[in-house]
């Protein structure tokens, strides 16, 4: 194409410019001895009277002027043939194309048929099929967009097949063009907007394409500058002839640029929408342009960065500038009321349209990157307001609780792939939304609820959804994961993400269905417990806060059925925003490229989980409570505010006792073969039983051996909507403050008979509960005792006493959301709670922590329950701890730290799929159809981990990977000098492996490597 461009007989039309210049045309016709002319236009132009003055002048000068005004938007072959008949019947000698792109195309088509009377329009489809001189064509544009007055193209629709195609031949370039701004001042604002964006699309596609020349680049740059400087003003003040004239020039230059350098995928897709549904071409281009630019990705960073510089957009790198340019296009669209989606697209038509667009673009257009059919389909889906990918529900919505505005939006496919889903997607949304730190309890803060590709796929344990926000407990990003069935319902309602901003003056709840989202009055739910509020919301998947969230308890949670998004105070952010809950219902099913292949694999995955000793036996039998006894034996059971790792009365609160005395049945999340949840009998009622963390934090940590009380308080915490870990940790700290005489609050270790009362006081922020509701860190700031306020970054630790598990200690310290075992990589499982790797040794722990943090990050983002990652290592390693080979593995694993670190920084070496080991990556591949292997999966996890860290740094986290002195300075066992967490040396290695600086901040090199 580039080669052809040098040899084609290009010419530019002669130009008439200025107000009323159109009236000079009759003279020009006379100069050519034309005494009969056909004016091709449409009904709306005629009704506005735009050609009247010209027709009068023609007649005055004795020229017979015939009018064809039946041209329709996206002109048809029938239009051309009807106009041709008038031309021939009246012996016309020239054609005036008067109007927008459609009239121009129709007039050029007539000219082509005059030049080639024996050749049908359909036979002239494509490049250089006219090749004969046309009669003189005079172009009078009444819009400023198509640039058709300067182009070789004539686009027509075959009304029988609904196919829209182009005839391209330099013979079609008009002889003369009159750019008269007076003809555009009556153009309605919306048409001004869409036609102007059409001009911009021509220029951008020409500029980023591979066939441009110095001249086309100059022309495109002129167009882009003129559009950004004049279009919005022309839209808002249509009578201003200066902006109108500049927009006419913009369209003209754009026409010259694209007629030589060609267009691209935007046009290929726009033509199909015009052909199938008569979507006006300018509107289609305007809506499609940002989607396609997103999808070109890096291939257009350089040219778009140049255009960004041209119009003064900010950015340090080419990528940042390119994104700023795409955003500026979106902003311009939005400022002129151009939607982000196109109505009326029928899913059944998409394969045909994608096929046509694919064939139009390849090989005709010199696009910067060839789109596959799948990518084309993805664009159509996003034009429908869907996300556009297998494995995704489709839509995302922004809900502003301050204004009640609800709008759908989409994200580039590239972002969906890079950030997987769930917490990754949410981090990306939150990262992009702000430039600086934001307050957790403020209108600025967002609640981002996301689903993941595996949700709704029937993959095992894949019902988990995510809630991310800035935490009122830590001030950092928190992503809180939850099971149950809400995620599944949200996805079936058609949504991958809800982004909630602002705050409501009155209590509201959100109702999500396939037909839309609405806000409901929740004033009668105010003051209700979480289960009652859910009951009130009717059918579907539900979530709600209890009174703790209403009262802004800093670790209030969100409850869904009986499951909770527990950590970091997401419930308090709901409470601040006046949001009591959400209900979602629908029937949307995700698509997959090859469902049979997935089903076959899925069957094997479920069978493997059922066979594994942890996921098939231990968790179903005892739930997570099974770990109480193991932790006791490994000195890992947090006891008496983490001053010890063993609790003499542990048997009274163990998983075995829970099973023996209280268990009614197992219960779990939907699609889960593990069913780790417990249903227990309590005072004639069947209620949810406590998990390990609750048994530890409300049991051993308070020296409370009353299992019935723990069951009751666990139940109350769920009803009030309060995290049992942070509550238990805060109460333990308050007991020690009382013990040490720093705060006279009456709380004592081992005396827990008022715990139920304290739970209510805390949820209501009454009495000493007001301080306990603030969490350990803030209590230590008020009363002292920072060295034994057991938290990391402000979040209370889980029940694993880390002085017996160095890797777990490192994980707590480095977890982005604070003292979290899961976000920290959960090395306790390797250090005694499954495998028997030496917990007191720091050897290899930094690299193992990084590896598991990233693996778990990706698995969570994909939608899997983390318990499925337990089965990554073979059962034999857990089952036969005394076997010589197994002991060798335990001994060798930390020695492989260097190798693990090497593989981590060279993920390409893991560019394989081994479904038996990391089924999550393979499932993602089968469900989404995107490239995925173990290396890419871990790399995606690392990318998300780094993005979360960037948000934390933006919120002010520097040198923040610390643990309280009790854990790093006090020995757990006086006879063992390795029985405190040796954080500093591990942290140094950890930062090196992560590619972070000594303050825990990702370096630019690492971010570049991760594409951040
Ligand atoms: S293992 Fe437990 S938490 Fe995970 S999905 Fe299954 S029931 Fe839910």
CSV table of C-alpha atoms in Angstrom, one decimal, residues 451-705:
chain,number,residue,atom,x,y,z
A,451,UNK,CA,-15.9,-10.7,39.9
A,452,UNK,CA,-13.3,-12.8,38.2
A,453,UNK,CA,-13.1,-15.0,35.1
A,454,UNK,CA,-13.5,-18.3,37.0
A,455,UNK,CA,-16.7,-17.1,38.7
A,456,UNK,CA,-19.6,-18.8,37.0
A,457,UNK,CA,-17.5,-21.3,35.2
A,458,UNK,CA,-18.2,-24.2,37.6
A,459,UNK,CA,-14.5,-24.5,38.3
A,460,UNK,CA,-14.1,-25.8,41.8
A,461,UNK,CA,-14.2,-23.2,44.7
A,462,UNK,CA,-14.6,-20.4,42.2
A,463,UNK,CA,-17.5,-18.4,43.7
A,464,UNK,CA,-15.3,-15.8,45.4
A,465,UNK,CA,-15.7,-12.1,44.7
A,466,UNK,CA,-13.8,-9.1,45.8
A,467,UNK,CA,-14.4,-5.8,47.6
A,468,UNK,CA,-11.6,-3.2,47.4
A,469,UNK,CA,-11.4,0.2,48.9
A,470,UNK,CA,-9.1,2.4,50.9
A,471,UNK,CA,-9.2,0.9,54.4
A,472,UNK,CA,-10.3,3.0,57.4
A,473,UNK,CA,-8.1,0.7,59.5
A,474,UNK,CA,-4.9,1.0,57.6
A,475,UNK,CA,-5.4,4.0,55.3
A,476,UNK,CA,-4.0,1.7,52.5
A,477,UNK,CA,-5.7,-0.3,49.8
A,478,UNK,CA,-7.6,-3.3,51.2
A,479,UNK,CA,-9.0,-6.1,49.0
A,480,UNK,CA,-11.4,-8.2,50.9
A,481,UNK,CA,-12.4,-11.6,49.5
A,482,UNK,CA,-15.7,-13.4,50.1
A,483,UNK,CA,-17.3,-16.7,49.2
A,484,UNK,CA,-21.0,-17.5,49.3
A,485,UNK,CA,-23.0,-16.9,46.1
A,486,UNK,CA,-23.1,-13.1,45.7
A,487,UNK,CA,-20.2,-13.1,43.1
A,488,UNK,CA,-22.0,-15.7,41.0
A,489,UNK,CA,-25.3,-13.7,41.1
A,490,UNK,CA,-23.5,-10.4,40.3
A,491,UNK,CA,-21.9,-12.0,37.3
A,492,UNK,CA,-25.2,-13.5,36.2
A,493,UNK,CA,-26.7,-10.0,36.5
A,494,UNK,CA,-24.2,-9.2,33.8
A,495,UNK,CA,-21.6,-7.2,35.8
A,496,UNK,CA,-17.9,-7.8,36.2
A,497,UNK,CA,-17.4,-4.7,38.3
A,498,UNK,CA,-19.4,-2.1,40.4
A,499,UNK,CA,-17.5,1.1,41.2
A,500,UNK,CA,-19.3,3.0,43.9
A,501,UNK,CA,-18.4,6.6,44.7
A,502,UNK,CA,-19.8,9.5,46.7
A,503,UNK,CA,-22.2,9.0,49.6
A,504,UNK,CA,-25.9,9.0,50.1
A,505,UNK,CA,-27.7,11.3,52.6
A,506,UNK,CA,-30.3,8.5,53.2
A,507,UNK,CA,-29.7,4.8,53.7
A,508,UNK,CA,-29.9,3.0,50.4
A,509,UNK,CA,-29.2,-0.4,48.9
A,510,UNK,CA,-28.3,-1.2,45.3
A,511,UNK,CA,-30.4,-3.6,43.2
A,512,UNK,CA,-28.5,-5.1,40.2
A,513,UNK,CA,-30.3,-6.9,37.4
A,514,UNK,CA,-29.7,-7.7,33.8
A,515,UNK,CA,-31.9,-4.8,32.8
A,516,UNK,CA,-30.1,-2.3,34.9
A,517,UNK,CA,-29.1,-1.0,38.3
A,518,UNK,CA,-31.3,1.0,40.7
A,519,UNK,CA,-31.0,2.4,44.2
A,520,UNK,CA,-33.6,1.3,46.8
A,521,UNK,CA,-34.6,2.9,50.0
A,522,UNK,CA,-32.9,1.2,53.0
A,523,UNK,CA,-34.2,3.4,55.7
A,524,UNK,CA,-36.2,0.6,57.3
A,525,UNK,CA,-33.0,-1.6,57.3
A,526,UNK,CA,-31.1,0.9,59.3
A,527,UNK,CA,-30.1,-0.6,62.7
A,528,UNK,CA,-30.7,-4.1,61.4
A,529,UNK,CA,-28.3,-7.0,61.8
A,530,UNK,CA,-26.7,-8.3,58.6
A,531,UNK,CA,-28.9,-11.3,58.2
A,532,UNK,CA,-32.1,-9.3,58.7
A,533,UNK,CA,-31.1,-6.7,56.2
A,534,UNK,CA,-30.3,-9.4,53.6
A,535,UNK,CA,-33.6,-11.0,54.3
A,536,UNK,CA,-35.3,-7.6,53.5
A,537,UNK,CA,-33.6,-7.3,50.1
A,538,UNK,CA,-35.5,-10.1,48.5
A,539,UNK,CA,-34.3,-12.6,45.9
A,540,UNK,CA,-30.8,-13.1,44.6
A,541,UNK,CA,-27.2,-12.9,45.9
A,542,UNK,CA,-27.0,-10.4,48.7
A,543,UNK,CA,-24.6,-8.6,50.9
A,544,UNK,CA,-25.1,-6.2,53.8
A,545,UNK,CA,-23.5,-4.5,56.6
A,546,UNK,CA,-24.7,-4.7,60.2
A,547,UNK,CA,-24.6,-2.1,63.0
A,548,UNK,CA,-20.8,-2.1,63.2
A,549,UNK,CA,-20.6,-0.8,59.6
A,550,UNK,CA,-23.3,1.8,60.3
A,551,UNK,CA,-21.2,2.9,63.3
A,552,UNK,CA,-18.0,3.1,61.3
A,553,UNK,CA,-16.2,0.5,63.4
A,554,UNK,CA,-12.8,0.5,61.6
A,555,UNK,CA,-12.9,-3.3,61.0
A,556,UNK,CA,-16.5,-3.6,60.2
A,557,UNK,CA,-17.1,-6.2,57.5
A,558,UNK,CA,-19.6,-7.0,54.8
A,559,UNK,CA,-21.7,-10.1,55.2
A,560,UNK,CA,-22.9,-12.2,52.3
A,561,UNK,CA,-25.2,-15.0,53.3
A,562,UNK,CA,-23.0,-16.3,56.2
A,563,UNK,CA,-19.7,-15.5,54.5
A,564,UNK,CA,-17.9,-12.3,55.1
A,565,UNK,CA,-15.6,-9.9,53.3
A,566,UNK,CA,-13.9,-9.6,56.6
A,567,UNK,CA,-10.8,-7.6,56.6
A,568,UNK,CA,-9.8,-4.0,56.6
A,569,UNK,CA,-13.1,-2.3,57.4
A,570,UNK,CA,-14.9,-2.4,54.0
A,571,UNK,CA,-18.1,-2.4,56.0
A,572,UNK,CA,-17.3,1.0,57.6
A,573,UNK,CA,-16.8,2.5,54.1
A,574,UNK,CA,-20.3,1.1,53.2
A,575,UNK,CA,-21.5,2.7,56.4
A,576,UNK,CA,-19.9,6.1,55.6
A,577,UNK,CA,-21.5,6.0,52.2
A,578,UNK,CA,-25.0,5.2,53.5
A,579,UNK,CA,-25.0,1.9,51.7
A,580,UNK,CA,-26.6,-0.8,53.6
A,581,UNK,CA,-26.3,-3.6,51.0
A,582,UNK,CA,-26.5,-4.9,47.5
A,583,UNK,CA,-28.7,-7.5,45.9
A,584,UNK,CA,-27.9,-9.0,42.4
A,585,UNK,CA,-29.9,-11.4,40.2
A,586,UNK,CA,-29.8,-12.5,36.7
A,587,UNK,CA,-29.4,-15.4,34.2
A,588,UNK,CA,-26.4,-14.2,32.1
A,589,UNK,CA,-24.0,-17.1,31.4
A,590,UNK,CA,-20.4,-16.6,30.5
A,591,UNK,CA,-19.0,-17.9,27.3
A,592,UNK,CA,-15.9,-20.0,26.7
A,593,UNK,CA,-14.1,-20.8,23.5
A,594,UNK,CA,-14.4,-24.6,24.0
A,595,UNK,CA,-16.7,-25.6,26.8
A,596,UNK,CA,-16.2,-29.4,26.3
A,597,UNK,CA,-12.5,-29.1,26.7
A,598,UNK,CA,-13.0,-27.0,29.9
A,599,UNK,CA,-15.5,-29.5,31.3
A,600,UNK,CA,-13.1,-32.4,30.8
A,601,UNK,CA,-10.3,-30.6,32.5
A,602,UNK,CA,-12.6,-29.4,35.3
A,603,UNK,CA,-13.7,-32.9,36.1
A,604,UNK,CA,-10.1,-33.8,36.7
A,605,UNK,CA,-9.4,-30.8,38.8
A,606,UNK,CA,-12.4,-31.5,41.1
A,607,UNK,CA,-11.3,-35.1,41.4
A,608,UNK,CA,-7.8,-34.1,42.3
A,609,UNK,CA,-9.0,-31.8,45.1
A,610,UNK,CA,-11.2,-34.5,46.5
A,611,UNK,CA,-8.3,-36.9,46.5
A,612,UNK,CA,-5.8,-34.5,48.2
A,613,UNK,CA,-5.2,-35.0,51.9
A,614,UNK,CA,-5.8,-31.3,52.7
A,615,UNK,CA,-8.6,-30.4,50.4
A,616,UNK,CA,-10.3,-33.8,50.3
A,617,UNK,CA,-9.9,-35.0,53.9
A,618,UNK,CA,-8.7,-32.5,56.4
A,619,UNK,CA,-10.7,-29.4,55.4
A,620,UNK,CA,-14.0,-31.2,54.9
A,621,UNK,CA,-13.5,-33.2,58.1
A,622,UNK,CA,-12.5,-30.4,60.5
A,623,UNK,CA,-12.6,-27.2,58.5
A,624,UNK,CA,-9.8,-24.7,59.1
A,625,UNK,CA,-10.3,-25.4,62.8
A,626,UNK,CA,-8.2,-28.5,62.2
A,627,UNK,CA,-5.2,-26.2,62.5
A,628,UNK,CA,-5.7,-25.4,66.2
A,629,UNK,CA,-4.0,-28.6,67.3
A,630,UNK,CA,-1.3,-28.4,64.7
A,631,UNK,CA,-0.5,-24.8,65.6
A,632,UNK,CA,-0.3,-25.7,69.3
A,633,UNK,CA,2.2,-28.4,68.5
A,634,UNK,CA,4.3,-26.1,66.4
A,635,UNK,CA,4.1,-23.2,69.0
A,636,UNK,CA,2.2,-21.1,66.5
A,637,UNK,CA,-1.1,-20.7,68.3
A,638,UNK,CA,-1.4,-17.0,69.2
A,639,UNK,CA,-1.9,-17.0,73.0
A,640,UNK,CA,-2.3,-14.1,75.5
A,641,UNK,CA,-1.9,-11.3,73.0
A,642,UNK,CA,0.8,-13.2,71.1
A,643,UNK,CA,3.1,-13.4,74.2
A,644,UNK,CA,3.1,-17.2,73.7
A,645,UNK,CA,2.6,-19.7,70.9
A,646,UNK,CA,1.0,-22.4,73.0
A,647,UNK,CA,-2.2,-22.6,75.0
A,648,UNK,CA,-2.6,-25.2,77.7
A,649,UNK,CA,-6.4,-25.5,77.1
A,650,UNK,CA,-6.2,-25.7,73.4
A,651,UNK,CA,-8.1,-29.0,73.2
A,652,UNK,CA,-11.2,-27.3,74.5
A,653,UNK,CA,-11.3,-25.1,71.4
A,654,UNK,CA,-9.9,-27.4,68.8
A,655,UNK,CA,-11.4,-28.5,65.6
A,656,UNK,CA,-11.8,-32.0,67.0
A,657,UNK,CA,-13.8,-30.8,69.9
A,658,UNK,CA,-15.9,-28.6,67.7
A,659,UNK,CA,-16.7,-31.6,65.5
A,660,UNK,CA,-17.4,-33.9,68.4
A,661,UNK,CA,-19.6,-31.6,70.4
A,662,UNK,CA,-21.2,-29.1,68.0
A,663,UNK,CA,-21.0,-30.1,64.4
A,664,UNK,CA,-24.3,-30.6,62.6
A,665,UNK,CA,-23.0,-30.6,59.0
A,666,UNK,CA,-20.5,-29.1,56.6
A,667,UNK,CA,-21.4,-26.1,54.6
A,668,UNK,CA,-19.5,-24.1,52.0
A,669,UNK,CA,-19.6,-21.8,49.1
A,670,UNK,CA,-21.3,-22.8,45.8
A,671,UNK,CA,-19.3,-24.9,43.3
A,672,UNK,CA,-16.9,-25.9,46.1
A,673,UNK,CA,-16.1,-29.6,46.5
A,674,UNK,CA,-14.2,-28.9,49.8
A,675,UNK,CA,-17.0,-27.4,51.9
A,676,UNK,CA,-14.8,-26.2,54.7
A,677,UNK,CA,-17.6,-24.3,56.5
A,678,UNK,CA,-19.2,-25.6,59.7
A,679,UNK,CA,-22.8,-25.6,60.8
A,680,UNK,CA,-23.0,-26.1,64.5
A,681,UNK,CA,-25.8,-26.5,67.1
A,682,UNK,CA,-26.1,-23.7,69.5
A,683,UNK,CA,-29.1,-23.3,71.9
A,684,UNK,CA,-31.5,-25.1,69.6
A,685,UNK,CA,-30.3,-23.2,66.6
A,686,UNK,CA,-28.1,-24.3,63.7
A,687,UNK,CA,-25.7,-21.5,63.1
A,688,UNK,CA,-22.3,-21.0,61.4
A,689,UNK,CA,-19.4,-22.4,63.4
A,690,UNK,CA,-16.2,-20.5,64.0
A,691,UNK,CA,-13.1,-20.9,61.7
A,692,UNK,CA,-9.6,-21.2,62.9
A,693,UNK,CA,-8.9,-17.5,63.1
A,694,UNK,CA,-11.9,-16.9,65.3
A,695,UNK,CA,-11.0,-19.8,67.6
A,696,UNK,CA,-7.5,-18.4,67.9
A,697,UNK,CA,-8.3,-14.7,68.3
A,698,UNK,CA,-11.4,-15.1,70.5
A,699,UNK,CA,-10.0,-18.2,72.2
A,700,UNK,CA,-6.3,-18.8,73.0
A,701,UNK,CA,-5.4,-15.1,72.4
A,702,UNK,CA,-7.8,-14.1,75.2
A,703,UNK,CA,-7.1,-17.3,77.2
A,704,UNK,CA,-10.7,-18.1,76.7
A,705,UNK,CA,-11.4,-21.8,76.7
